[in-house]
Short mmCIF file of C-alpha atoms in Angstrom, two decimals:
data_model
loop_
_atom_site.label_atom_id
_atom_site.label_comp_id
_atom_site.label_asym_id
_atom_site.label_seq_id
_atom_site.Cartn_x
_atom_site.Cartn_y
_atom_site.Cartn_z
CA MET A 1 55.57 -20.70 -15.75
CA LYS A 2 52.90 -23.24 -14.04
CA TYR A 3 50.55 -21.27 -15.85
CA LEU A 4 52.34 -21.45 -19.21
CA ILE A 5 52.86 -25.56 -18.43
CA ASN A 6 48.91 -25.69 -18.13
CA LEU A 7 48.29 -23.75 -21.04
CA PHE A 8 50.32 -26.35 -23.04
CA LYS A 9 49.06 -29.14 -21.48
CA SER A 10 45.52 -28.01 -22.20
CA LEU A 11 46.43 -27.01 -25.72
CA LEU A 12 48.04 -30.54 -26.59
CA LEU A 13 44.61 -32.55 -25.44
CA LEU A 14 46.71 -34.42 -23.23
CA GLU A 15 44.38 -35.22 -20.18
CA LEU A 16 41.96 -35.92 -23.38
CA PHE A 17 44.02 -38.57 -24.70
CA LYS A 18 44.58 -40.15 -21.63
CA GLY A 19 40.90 -40.58 -21.05
CA MET A 20 40.64 -41.99 -24.85
CA THR A 21 43.30 -44.40 -23.75
CA VAL A 22 41.23 -45.65 -20.81
CA THR A 23 38.04 -46.01 -23.21
CA GLY A 24 40.41 -47.60 -26.16
CA LYS A 25 41.56 -50.02 -23.84
CA TYR A 26 37.92 -51.41 -22.41
CA PHE A 27 37.22 -51.49 -26.45
CA PHE A 28 39.42 -54.56 -26.25
CA ALA A 29 37.97 -56.20 -23.12
CA ARG A 30 36.30 -59.10 -22.29
CA HIS A 31 32.41 -58.19 -22.33
CA VAL A 32 30.93 -58.80 -18.81
CA THR A 33 27.39 -59.29 -20.48
CA VAL A 34 25.15 -62.67 -19.61
CA GLN A 35 23.13 -63.25 -22.59
CA TYR A 36 20.62 -64.15 -20.46
CA PRO A 37 18.13 -66.61 -22.11
CA GLU A 38 20.91 -68.79 -23.13
CA GLU A 39 23.18 -67.93 -20.57
CA LYS A 40 22.26 -67.96 -16.36
CA THR A 41 24.08 -66.44 -13.28
CA PRO A 42 24.95 -69.29 -10.99
CA GLN A 43 22.54 -69.22 -7.94
CA SER A 44 22.99 -69.68 -4.11
CA PHE A 45 21.16 -72.36 -2.12
CA ARG A 46 19.76 -69.45 -0.43
CA PHE A 47 18.17 -68.17 -3.21
CA ARG A 48 14.78 -66.50 -2.41
CA GLY A 49 12.36 -66.88 -5.50
CA LEU A 50 8.78 -68.58 -6.01
CA HIS A 51 7.11 -70.24 -2.90
CA ALA A 52 6.36 -73.68 -2.05
CA GLN A 53 4.85 -75.91 0.72
CA ARG A 54 6.68 -78.98 1.49
CA ARG A 55 5.20 -82.06 2.62
CA TYR A 56 6.87 -85.03 4.78
CA PRO A 57 7.94 -88.14 3.30
CA ASN A 58 4.89 -89.70 4.23
CA GLY A 59 2.77 -87.47 2.21
CA GLU A 60 1.50 -85.35 5.20
CA GLU A 61 1.63 -81.79 5.02
CA ARG A 62 3.90 -79.69 7.09
CA CYS A 63 2.08 -76.54 7.82
CA ILE A 64 0.80 -76.99 11.36
CA ALA A 65 -1.05 -73.40 10.72
CA CYS A 66 0.97 -71.54 13.41
CA LYS A 67 0.59 -68.27 11.80
CA LEU A 68 4.00 -67.34 12.56
CA CYS A 69 4.80 -66.83 8.80
CA GLU A 70 1.49 -64.51 8.33
CA ALA A 71 2.56 -62.22 11.54
CA VAL A 72 5.96 -61.94 10.51
CA CYS A 73 5.15 -61.00 6.92
CA PRO A 74 6.22 -57.13 6.65
CA ALA A 75 4.03 -57.11 3.22
CA LEU A 76 1.02 -58.88 4.80
CA ALA A 77 1.06 -60.86 1.81
CA ILE A 78 -0.14 -64.06 3.52
CA LYS A 79 -3.39 -65.14 4.66
CA ILE A 80 -4.37 -68.30 6.38
CA GLU A 81 -7.80 -69.78 8.04
CA VAL A 82 -7.30 -72.67 10.25
CA ALA A 83 -9.80 -75.08 11.42
CA GLU A 84 -9.63 -78.60 12.76
CA ARG A 85 -9.25 -81.50 10.70
CA GLU A 86 -11.32 -84.90 11.08
CA ASP A 87 -7.88 -86.59 12.71
CA GLY A 88 -7.95 -83.62 15.14
CA SER A 89 -4.94 -82.21 13.75
CA ARG A 90 -4.33 -78.27 13.82
CA ARG A 91 -4.24 -77.27 9.83
CA THR A 92 -5.03 -74.62 7.45
CA THR A 93 -8.05 -74.77 5.01
CA GLN A 94 -6.54 -71.44 3.26
CA TYR A 95 -3.08 -70.29 2.97
CA ASP A 96 -2.87 -67.70 0.33
CA ILE A 97 0.34 -66.00 -0.68
CA ASP A 98 -0.21 -62.65 -3.19
CA LEU A 99 3.02 -62.59 -5.04
CA THR A 100 2.25 -59.20 -5.99
CA LYS A 101 2.27 -57.89 -2.47
CA CYS A 102 5.38 -60.32 -1.35
CA ILE A 103 9.13 -58.79 -1.17
CA PHE A 104 10.86 -62.13 -1.25
CA CYS A 105 12.29 -61.25 2.11
CA GLY A 106 12.29 -65.09 3.20
CA PHE A 107 11.34 -64.22 6.79
CA CYS A 108 8.42 -66.56 6.34
CA GLU A 109 10.48 -69.37 5.75
CA GLU A 110 13.14 -68.20 8.41
CA SER A 111 9.95 -68.19 10.96
CA CYS A 112 8.39 -71.69 10.18
CA PRO A 113 9.15 -73.95 12.76
CA VAL A 114 8.36 -77.04 10.73
CA ASP A 115 10.12 -75.78 7.33
CA ALA A 116 6.74 -76.10 5.54
CA ILE A 117 6.87 -72.51 3.54
CA VAL A 118 10.11 -72.41 1.56
CA GLU A 119 10.98 -70.33 -1.25
CA THR A 120 12.80 -72.05 -4.33
CA ARG A 121 15.06 -71.23 -6.95
CA ILE A 122 12.55 -70.52 -9.75
CA TYR A 123 12.62 -67.01 -10.80
CA GLU A 124 11.01 -67.20 -14.12
CA TYR A 125 7.52 -66.99 -13.83
CA HIS A 126 4.45 -64.70 -14.72
CA GLY A 127 1.21 -64.14 -14.97
CA GLU A 128 -1.11 -63.19 -17.64
CA ASN A 129 -4.49 -62.29 -15.87
CA ARG A 130 -5.31 -60.54 -13.05
CA GLY A 131 -5.15 -62.99 -9.74
CA ASP A 132 -2.56 -65.34 -11.79
CA LEU A 133 0.05 -64.30 -8.94
CA TYR A 134 -2.29 -64.88 -6.02
CA TYR A 135 -0.91 -68.30 -4.89
CA THR A 136 -3.61 -70.64 -3.16
CA LYS A 137 -2.82 -73.56 -0.78
CA PRO A 138 -3.11 -76.27 -3.69
CA MET A 139 -0.57 -74.36 -5.82
CA LEU A 140 2.01 -73.99 -3.41
CA LEU A 141 1.40 -77.40 -2.48
CA ALA A 142 2.18 -78.60 -6.16
CA MET A 143 5.27 -76.39 -6.48
CA GLY A 144 6.49 -78.19 -3.35
CA ASP A 145 5.77 -81.58 -4.60
CA LYS A 146 7.49 -80.54 -8.16
CA TYR A 147 10.82 -79.54 -6.87
CA GLU A 148 10.83 -81.36 -3.42
CA GLU A 149 14.24 -82.68 -4.62
CA GLN A 150 15.55 -79.20 -5.31
CA ILE A 151 14.18 -77.99 -2.14
CA ALA A 152 15.90 -80.66 0.21
CA MET A 153 19.29 -80.60 -1.30
CA ASP A 154 18.91 -76.57 -0.80
CA ARG A 155 17.92 -76.96 2.99
CA ALA A 156 20.56 -79.89 3.52
CA ALA A 157 23.48 -77.42 2.09
CA ASP A 158 22.49 -74.64 4.39
CA ALA A 159 21.99 -76.70 7.54
CA LYS A 160 25.66 -76.60 8.62
CA TYR A 161 25.28 -72.54 8.40
CA ARG A 162 22.80 -72.64 10.81
CA MET B 1 34.71 -40.85 -70.31
CA MET B 2 32.61 -43.03 -68.35
CA GLU B 3 29.61 -41.20 -69.27
CA ALA B 4 30.53 -41.66 -73.11
CA GLN B 5 31.13 -45.53 -72.04
CA ALA B 6 27.93 -45.79 -70.39
CA LEU B 7 25.75 -44.17 -72.93
CA HIS B 8 27.71 -46.26 -75.75
CA LEU B 9 26.48 -49.69 -73.56
CA ILE B 10 23.14 -48.72 -73.72
CA GLU B 11 22.91 -47.80 -77.22
CA SER B 12 24.68 -51.53 -77.94
CA LEU B 13 22.02 -52.88 -75.54
CA LEU B 14 19.02 -51.03 -76.96
CA SER B 15 20.50 -51.79 -80.99
CA PHE B 16 20.55 -55.64 -80.01
CA PHE B 17 16.71 -54.99 -79.43
CA GLY B 18 16.68 -52.51 -82.54
CA LEU B 19 15.25 -49.91 -80.62
CA TRP B 20 18.31 -47.48 -80.76
CA GLU B 21 16.95 -45.68 -83.85
CA MET B 22 13.27 -45.30 -82.60
CA LEU B 23 14.50 -44.04 -79.24
CA ARG B 24 17.57 -42.15 -80.02
CA GLY B 25 15.75 -38.97 -80.31
CA PHE B 26 14.47 -39.24 -76.67
CA ILE B 27 17.28 -40.63 -74.93
CA GLU B 28 20.32 -38.54 -76.23
CA PRO B 29 19.08 -35.08 -75.23
CA VAL B 30 17.96 -36.25 -71.67
CA TRP B 31 21.36 -38.16 -71.32
CA PRO B 32 23.43 -35.55 -69.45
CA ALA B 33 20.70 -35.34 -67.16
CA VAL B 34 20.26 -39.07 -66.37
CA TRP B 35 23.70 -39.56 -65.93
CA ILE B 36 23.96 -36.68 -63.05
CA VAL B 37 20.79 -38.65 -61.16
CA LEU B 38 22.84 -41.96 -61.43
CA LYS B 39 25.89 -40.47 -60.15
CA ILE B 40 23.70 -38.89 -57.21
CA VAL B 41 22.40 -42.13 -56.77
CA ALA B 42 25.79 -43.98 -56.85
CA ILE B 43 26.56 -41.44 -53.89
CA ILE B 44 23.42 -41.30 -52.17
CA VAL B 45 22.65 -45.11 -51.63
CA PRO B 46 25.81 -46.05 -50.19
CA LEU B 47 25.73 -43.24 -47.96
CA MET B 48 22.56 -44.09 -46.69
CA LEU B 49 23.40 -47.99 -46.43
CA GLY B 50 26.98 -46.42 -44.52
CA VAL B 51 24.63 -44.00 -42.06
CA ALA B 52 22.39 -46.99 -41.45
CA TYR B 53 25.23 -49.17 -40.42
CA TYR B 54 27.15 -46.35 -39.04
CA THR B 55 24.31 -46.29 -36.05
CA LEU B 56 24.92 -49.86 -35.70
CA ALA B 57 28.62 -49.49 -35.61
CA GLU B 58 27.91 -46.67 -32.94
CA ARG B 59 25.83 -48.72 -30.78
CA LYS B 60 28.89 -51.63 -31.03
CA VAL B 61 31.41 -49.31 -30.22
CA LEU B 62 29.69 -47.88 -27.32
CA GLY B 63 28.87 -51.51 -26.18
CA PHE B 64 32.25 -52.64 -26.60
CA MET B 65 33.89 -49.62 -24.75
CA GLN B 66 31.45 -50.19 -22.03
CA VAL B 67 32.34 -53.83 -21.84
CA ARG B 68 29.16 -55.22 -23.08
CA PRO B 69 28.53 -56.55 -26.45
CA GLY B 70 25.78 -53.81 -27.72
CA PRO B 71 22.88 -55.35 -30.44
CA ASN B 72 23.26 -58.64 -31.37
CA ARG B 73 19.84 -60.29 -31.34
CA VAL B 74 18.49 -59.25 -35.21
CA GLY B 75 20.65 -61.24 -37.33
CA TRP B 76 23.97 -62.56 -37.12
CA TRP B 77 26.16 -60.29 -34.78
CA GLY B 78 23.19 -57.93 -35.12
CA LEU B 79 23.78 -56.86 -38.55
CA MET B 80 20.05 -56.58 -39.37
CA GLN B 81 19.53 -54.18 -36.49
CA PRO B 82 19.47 -51.06 -38.78
CA ILE B 83 16.93 -52.76 -41.14
CA ALA B 84 14.49 -53.60 -38.36
CA ASP B 85 15.12 -50.19 -36.73
CA GLY B 86 14.18 -48.51 -39.92
CA VAL B 87 11.30 -50.35 -40.58
CA LYS B 88 10.00 -49.69 -36.99
CA LEU B 89 10.31 -45.70 -37.24
CA LEU B 90 8.57 -46.20 -40.66
CA CYS B 91 5.46 -48.07 -39.57
CA LYS B 92 5.35 -45.78 -36.65
CA GLU B 93 2.81 -42.79 -36.36
CA VAL B 94 3.84 -39.48 -37.15
CA ILE B 95 2.05 -37.33 -34.22
CA VAL B 96 1.88 -33.29 -34.85
CA PRO B 97 1.30 -31.93 -31.38
CA THR B 98 -1.32 -29.46 -30.83
CA GLY B 99 -0.27 -25.55 -31.19
CA ALA B 100 2.73 -26.85 -33.94
CA ASN B 101 3.33 -25.05 -36.75
CA LYS B 102 2.14 -27.84 -39.21
CA PHE B 103 4.09 -27.24 -42.10
CA LEU B 104 7.18 -26.10 -40.29
CA PHE B 105 7.20 -29.35 -38.14
CA ILE B 106 6.90 -31.16 -41.26
CA ALA B 107 9.23 -29.47 -43.13
CA ALA B 108 12.14 -29.19 -40.41
CA PRO B 109 13.48 -32.71 -40.87
CA ALA B 110 13.58 -32.37 -44.22
CA LEU B 111 15.62 -29.43 -43.96
CA ALA B 112 17.95 -30.81 -41.73
CA LEU B 113 18.73 -33.77 -44.21
CA ALA B 114 18.71 -32.00 -47.43
CA PRO B 115 21.89 -30.15 -46.81
CA ALA B 116 23.51 -32.96 -45.54
CA LEU B 117 23.30 -34.81 -48.45
CA ALA B 118 23.62 -31.84 -50.80
CA ALA B 119 27.04 -31.30 -49.47
CA TRP B 120 28.22 -34.73 -50.66
CA ALA B 121 28.26 -32.78 -54.46
CA VAL B 122 31.62 -31.55 -53.99
CA ILE B 123 33.47 -34.47 -52.24
CA PRO B 124 36.03 -35.91 -54.12
CA PHE B 125 36.34 -39.67 -53.60
CA ASP B 126 39.03 -40.33 -56.02
CA ASP B 127 41.11 -38.16 -58.71
CA GLY B 128 38.18 -37.09 -60.65
CA LEU B 129 35.60 -39.13 -58.64
CA ILE B 130 33.44 -36.20 -57.93
CA LEU B 131 29.96 -35.38 -58.59
CA ALA B 132 30.48 -31.60 -59.40
CA ASP B 133 34.07 -30.68 -59.83
CA VAL B 134 33.10 -26.66 -59.00
CA ASN B 135 35.80 -23.87 -57.84
CA ALA B 136 34.08 -22.90 -54.93
CA GLY B 137 33.81 -26.02 -53.62
CA LEU B 138 35.06 -25.10 -50.17
CA LEU B 139 32.11 -22.03 -49.78
CA TYR B 140 29.81 -24.46 -50.99
CA LEU B 141 30.46 -26.70 -48.15
CA LEU B 142 30.25 -23.57 -45.61
CA ALA B 143 26.99 -22.66 -46.93
CA MET B 144 25.73 -26.09 -46.67
CA THR B 145 27.13 -27.18 -43.45
CA SER B 146 25.56 -24.17 -41.98
CA LEU B 147 22.44 -24.45 -43.74
CA GLY B 148 21.99 -27.67 -41.68
CA VAL B 149 21.07 -25.81 -38.28
CA TYR B 150 17.90 -24.35 -40.11
CA GLY B 151 16.44 -27.36 -39.68
CA ILE B 152 17.19 -27.69 -36.14
CA ILE B 153 16.00 -24.41 -35.08
CA ILE B 154 12.80 -24.74 -37.03
CA ALA B 155 12.13 -28.24 -35.55
CA GLY B 156 12.46 -26.54 -31.75
CA TRP B 157 10.38 -23.71 -32.81
CA ALA B 158 7.54 -25.32 -34.96
CA SER B 159 7.32 -28.15 -32.04
CA ASN B 160 5.60 -25.72 -29.30
CA SER B 161 7.33 -27.63 -26.84
CA LYS B 162 9.62 -25.54 -24.06
CA TYR B 163 12.33 -28.48 -24.64
CA ALA B 164 12.48 -28.44 -27.98
CA PHE B 165 12.75 -24.77 -28.04
CA LEU B 166 15.56 -24.60 -25.44
CA GLY B 167 17.15 -26.91 -27.53
CA SER B 168 17.12 -25.08 -30.92
CA LEU B 169 18.43 -22.11 -28.76
CA ARG B 170 21.35 -23.83 -27.68
CA SER B 171 21.77 -25.22 -31.20
CA ALA B 172 21.80 -22.01 -32.80
CA ALA B 173 24.24 -20.57 -30.24
CA GLN B 174 26.29 -23.02 -30.36
CA ILE B 175 26.69 -23.72 -34.33
CA VAL B 176 27.14 -19.74 -34.64
CA SER B 177 30.09 -19.77 -32.22
CA TYR B 178 32.09 -23.11 -33.98
CA GLU B 179 31.08 -22.16 -37.56
CA LEU B 180 33.43 -19.25 -36.68
CA ALA B 181 36.52 -21.58 -35.71
CA MET B 182 35.83 -23.67 -38.64
CA GLY B 183 35.77 -20.93 -41.28
CA PHE B 184 38.95 -20.00 -40.01
CA ALA B 185 40.74 -23.61 -40.30
CA LEU B 186 39.36 -23.99 -43.66
CA VAL B 187 40.87 -20.33 -44.25
CA CYS B 188 44.01 -21.74 -43.43
CA VAL B 189 43.88 -24.63 -45.72
CA LEU B 190 42.76 -22.27 -48.30
CA LEU B 191 45.85 -20.38 -48.21
CA ALA B 192 47.86 -23.50 -47.94
CA ALA B 193 46.45 -25.05 -51.24
CA GLN B 194 45.57 -21.55 -52.89
CA SER B 195 42.21 -23.02 -54.23
CA MET B 196 38.80 -23.59 -53.49
CA ASN B 197 38.72 -26.75 -55.31
CA LEU B 198 38.52 -29.85 -52.91
CA GLY B 199 40.06 -31.89 -55.83
CA GLU B 200 42.96 -29.13 -55.66
CA ILE B 201 43.18 -29.04 -52.44
CA VAL B 202 44.22 -32.52 -51.85
CA ARG B 203 46.25 -32.44 -55.09
CA GLY B 204 48.21 -29.78 -53.43
CA GLN B 205 48.91 -31.93 -50.52
CA GLN B 206 50.59 -34.46 -53.19
CA GLY B 207 54.49 -34.63 -52.19
CA ALA B 208 57.25 -37.03 -52.27
CA TYR B 209 56.79 -37.91 -48.93
CA GLY B 210 53.39 -39.29 -48.51
CA MET B 211 51.78 -38.58 -44.96
CA PHE B 212 54.14 -35.82 -44.78
CA GLY B 213 52.94 -33.56 -47.36
CA TRP B 214 49.91 -33.57 -45.94
CA TYR B 215 48.25 -30.43 -44.55
CA TRP B 216 48.01 -32.03 -41.28
CA ILE B 217 51.67 -31.10 -40.17
CA PRO B 218 51.67 -27.56 -40.97
CA LEU B 219 47.86 -26.50 -39.96
CA PHE B 220 48.31 -29.17 -37.06
CA PRO B 221 46.33 -26.60 -34.46
CA MET B 222 43.86 -25.93 -37.44
CA PHE B 223 43.19 -29.87 -37.83
CA VAL B 224 42.45 -30.54 -33.90
CA VAL B 225 40.35 -27.47 -34.06
CA TYR B 226 38.06 -28.34 -37.15
CA PHE B 227 37.65 -31.78 -36.08
CA ILE B 228 36.34 -30.68 -32.68
CA ALA B 229 34.47 -28.03 -34.32
CA GLY B 230 33.21 -30.47 -36.47
CA VAL B 231 32.09 -32.41 -33.64
CA ALA B 232 30.44 -29.85 -31.96
CA GLU B 233 28.85 -28.42 -35.43
CA THR B 234 27.13 -32.19 -35.84
CA ASN B 235 25.66 -31.99 -32.23
CA ARG B 236 27.44 -34.91 -31.21
CA ALA B 237 28.42 -35.75 -27.82
CA PRO B 238 30.56 -34.23 -25.74
CA PHE B 239 28.89 -31.13 -27.85
CA ASP B 240 25.42 -32.95 -27.66
CA MET B 241 24.07 -29.70 -25.61
CA ALA B 242 20.98 -29.29 -28.73
CA GLU B 243 19.64 -32.97 -27.06
CA GLY B 244 20.83 -33.21 -23.88
CA GLU B 245 18.83 -35.99 -23.01
CA SER B 246 19.49 -35.12 -19.23
CA GLU B 247 18.40 -31.82 -19.09
CA ILE B 248 15.87 -31.23 -21.88
CA VAL B 249 14.41 -34.56 -22.78
CA ALA B 250 15.90 -34.88 -26.49
CA GLY B 251 16.25 -31.11 -27.21
CA PHE B 252 15.06 -29.99 -30.53
CA HIS B 253 13.65 -33.51 -31.38
CA VAL B 254 11.31 -34.25 -28.49
CA GLU B 255 8.11 -34.15 -30.20
CA TYR B 256 8.96 -36.28 -33.39
CA SER B 257 8.38 -39.68 -34.03
CA GLY B 258 8.35 -42.14 -36.71
CA MET B 259 9.53 -40.95 -40.01
CA GLY B 260 10.45 -37.25 -38.64
CA PHE B 261 12.87 -38.79 -36.32
CA ALA B 262 14.26 -41.00 -38.86
CA LEU B 263 14.97 -38.13 -41.11
CA PHE B 264 16.73 -36.20 -38.13
CA PHE B 265 18.80 -39.40 -37.10
CA LEU B 266 19.71 -39.61 -40.82
CA ALA B 267 20.93 -36.26 -40.96
CA GLU B 268 22.69 -36.18 -37.97
CA TYR B 269 24.89 -39.43 -39.28
CA ALA B 270 24.93 -38.16 -42.81
CA ASN B 271 26.54 -34.80 -41.16
CA MET B 272 29.09 -37.03 -39.27
CA ILE B 273 30.42 -39.03 -42.17
CA LEU B 274 30.28 -35.66 -44.18
CA ILE B 275 32.85 -34.41 -41.57
CA ALA B 276 34.52 -37.47 -41.67
CA ALA B 277 35.23 -36.97 -45.02
CA LEU B 278 36.03 -33.17 -45.10
CA THR B 279 38.84 -33.80 -42.34
CA SER B 280 40.64 -36.41 -44.91
CA VAL B 281 39.94 -34.31 -47.73
CA MET B 282 41.12 -31.04 -46.29
CA PHE B 283 44.00 -32.38 -43.85
CA MET B 284 44.38 -36.08 -44.31
CA GLY B 285 45.35 -35.79 -48.28
CA GLY B 286 42.15 -37.11 -49.20
CA TRP B 287 42.65 -40.17 -51.79
CA LEU B 288 46.30 -40.08 -51.71
CA ASN B 289 48.20 -42.93 -50.47
CA PRO B 290 49.84 -42.04 -47.03
CA PHE B 291 53.09 -44.37 -47.67
CA HIS B 292 54.00 -42.97 -51.34
CA GLY B 293 57.35 -42.38 -51.74
CA TRP B 294 58.45 -44.18 -48.77
CA PRO B 295 60.82 -46.91 -49.16
CA LEU B 296 59.42 -50.38 -49.97
CA LEU B 297 55.83 -49.52 -48.26
CA GLY B 298 55.25 -46.92 -50.99
CA ALA B 299 55.70 -49.14 -53.72
CA LEU B 300 53.77 -51.76 -51.85
CA THR B 301 50.66 -49.70 -51.68
CA ASP B 302 50.73 -47.47 -54.43
CA GLY B 303 48.30 -49.75 -56.57
CA ILE B 304 45.64 -49.36 -53.96
CA PRO B 305 42.80 -47.34 -55.63
CA GLY B 306 42.48 -43.93 -54.00
CA LEU B 307 38.86 -44.30 -52.88
CA ILE B 308 39.84 -47.21 -50.61
CA TRP B 309 42.47 -44.69 -48.95
CA MET B 310 39.58 -42.18 -48.67
CA LEU B 311 36.93 -44.30 -47.08
CA GLY B 312 39.90 -45.68 -44.82
CA LYS B 313 40.69 -42.50 -43.60
CA MET B 314 36.75 -41.41 -43.46
CA PHE B 315 36.61 -44.46 -41.26
CA ILE B 316 38.91 -43.49 -38.87
CA PHE B 317 37.73 -40.24 -38.45
CA MET B 318 34.09 -41.61 -37.85
CA PHE B 319 35.51 -44.27 -35.36
CA MET B 320 36.70 -41.24 -33.53
CA PHE B 321 33.63 -39.45 -33.40
CA LEU B 322 32.10 -42.87 -31.24
CA TRP B 323 35.41 -42.94 -29.49
CA LEU B 324 34.92 -39.20 -28.12
CA ARG B 325 31.29 -39.96 -27.60
CA ALA B 326 32.04 -43.04 -25.45
CA THR B 327 34.65 -41.20 -23.38
CA PHE B 328 33.84 -37.40 -22.46
CA PRO B 329 30.52 -36.22 -20.31
CA ARG B 330 28.66 -33.22 -22.10
CA TYR B 331 29.83 -29.90 -21.66
CA ARG B 332 28.36 -27.37 -19.45
CA TYR B 333 27.05 -24.37 -21.36
CA ASP B 334 29.33 -21.79 -20.49
CA GLN B 335 32.43 -24.08 -20.93
CA LEU B 336 31.28 -24.83 -24.66
CA MET B 337 30.72 -20.97 -25.30
CA ARG B 338 34.48 -20.17 -23.89
CA LEU B 339 35.84 -23.03 -25.47
CA GLY B 340 34.49 -21.82 -29.12
CA TRP B 341 35.23 -17.91 -28.19
CA LYS B 342 37.98 -17.92 -26.09
CA VAL B 343 39.94 -20.52 -27.22
CA PHE B 344 39.30 -21.99 -31.07
CA ILE B 345 38.93 -18.43 -32.49
CA PRO B 346 41.91 -16.61 -31.07
CA LEU B 347 43.83 -19.76 -31.99
CA THR B 348 42.56 -20.22 -35.49
CA LEU B 349 43.13 -16.38 -35.84
CA VAL B 350 46.95 -16.40 -34.64
CA TRP B 351 47.16 -19.61 -36.99
CA VAL B 352 46.03 -17.77 -40.31
CA VAL B 353 48.61 -15.10 -39.48
CA VAL B 354 51.23 -17.72 -39.12
CA VAL B 355 50.41 -19.48 -42.25
CA ALA B 356 50.41 -16.53 -44.19
CA ALA B 357 53.74 -15.46 -43.04
CA TRP B 358 55.18 -18.91 -43.17
CA MET B 359 54.39 -18.79 -47.02
CA GLN B 360 56.43 -16.13 -47.45
CA THR B 361 59.44 -17.90 -46.41
CA PRO B 362 61.46 -20.47 -47.83
CA TYR B 363 61.01 -23.01 -44.97
CA TRP B 364 57.27 -23.63 -46.22
CA LEU B 365 57.78 -27.18 -47.71
CA TRP B 366 53.96 -28.07 -48.48
#
């Protein structure tokens, strides 16, 4: 008897129709697509995008060349050279991040004792030539100067969770 | 009738310029041939446009069923997408693989497309609106739809590639298996209509009760078997073993690029539209009004031309093709063979007997 019932069920294609009602329903469902260049998904203030180096409000660069970021970087993307500046403070002479190596883990930002190296919300950037994605200290500082307002806002928003 | 009118139109047009007497001896002997070519163009051009936009419809329907909008960048709502695709394929290089049989490699796409187009000759779009009103229409159709597999087999063989070869082997076995079920389903239609002329088959479904007079009721299992076998015959999901992107890359047309690939594409979609048209003609009353004879609704809809009904029915079945593809995963090879040989063929054989016996009783109302 059970065999017969199963036979009729499969002959009447009941299960297939069940499947088709599911896809039929989704045919009228609202699309979930984000039309990327015109629409963008909201970003977290913890978004880890392109790097930047920050300055203090008086214009002094924050980085003290402690090399913690270089040590913690799992992808070995950071290269730092250090020298004493004329005023006797310890400063980097070279601070490079190879973005083709970087995995955007955010450890450099976490390890930084003076919040000098940060990751911004910027993710739409590209390089057209070899070496374009090798960011040097002036480039990182320029990024920091340009987006300081947003960076400071994001740090402030995140501060209460730390 | 239209033929004479068209000739008369040309005559009056040429007389206006005073050319008719001069060209008459040239035009009149070739006129029947010209008229047939015009009719062919009138079928092929809308068909090709239909194929182009069917590809867009497929991507849109699949997209909608997967909760995404599908192509929407080229033109308004993606409407120029098929044209962009066509231009792209036309401009691409046709690569002939080393070791391929060059003649067969080039000939195979044409062999796939030609029968798909040729079969349209006997499809009635409306009462009398048919290119070749032949009495053996059904046989011609069976012949043409089975010829299509040669394009696939030859393509697979001539490509000198193992994936293409496997694809063509699968396709050959599959089409042979499903051709039988399809043939028997058509034998039932033939029994019921007692004619092989497709126009006569539609007229045989004419009745006082609209859609209840069509063959889909007495031949319901055959209707289902025919449509499923049609899906298998056109190598469409869930029977797209010959392509099998996940196992054999793209099956028989891996090695094709540019226009060769485009021809296979056209053939596949032309075949799908053909199966949709055939299903509507054989089981869904072709150009007939489904509400004919119904109170109120019948009177309201009887004025709609048959061509509209025919296209509407085709549209429904074409949508079914896409819906099936969006819903079901691909059959495993042995399941495919099991379905063909152990389910469809016994079922159709039984139904042939049932219909034949049924027709001898007074309970046959169709």
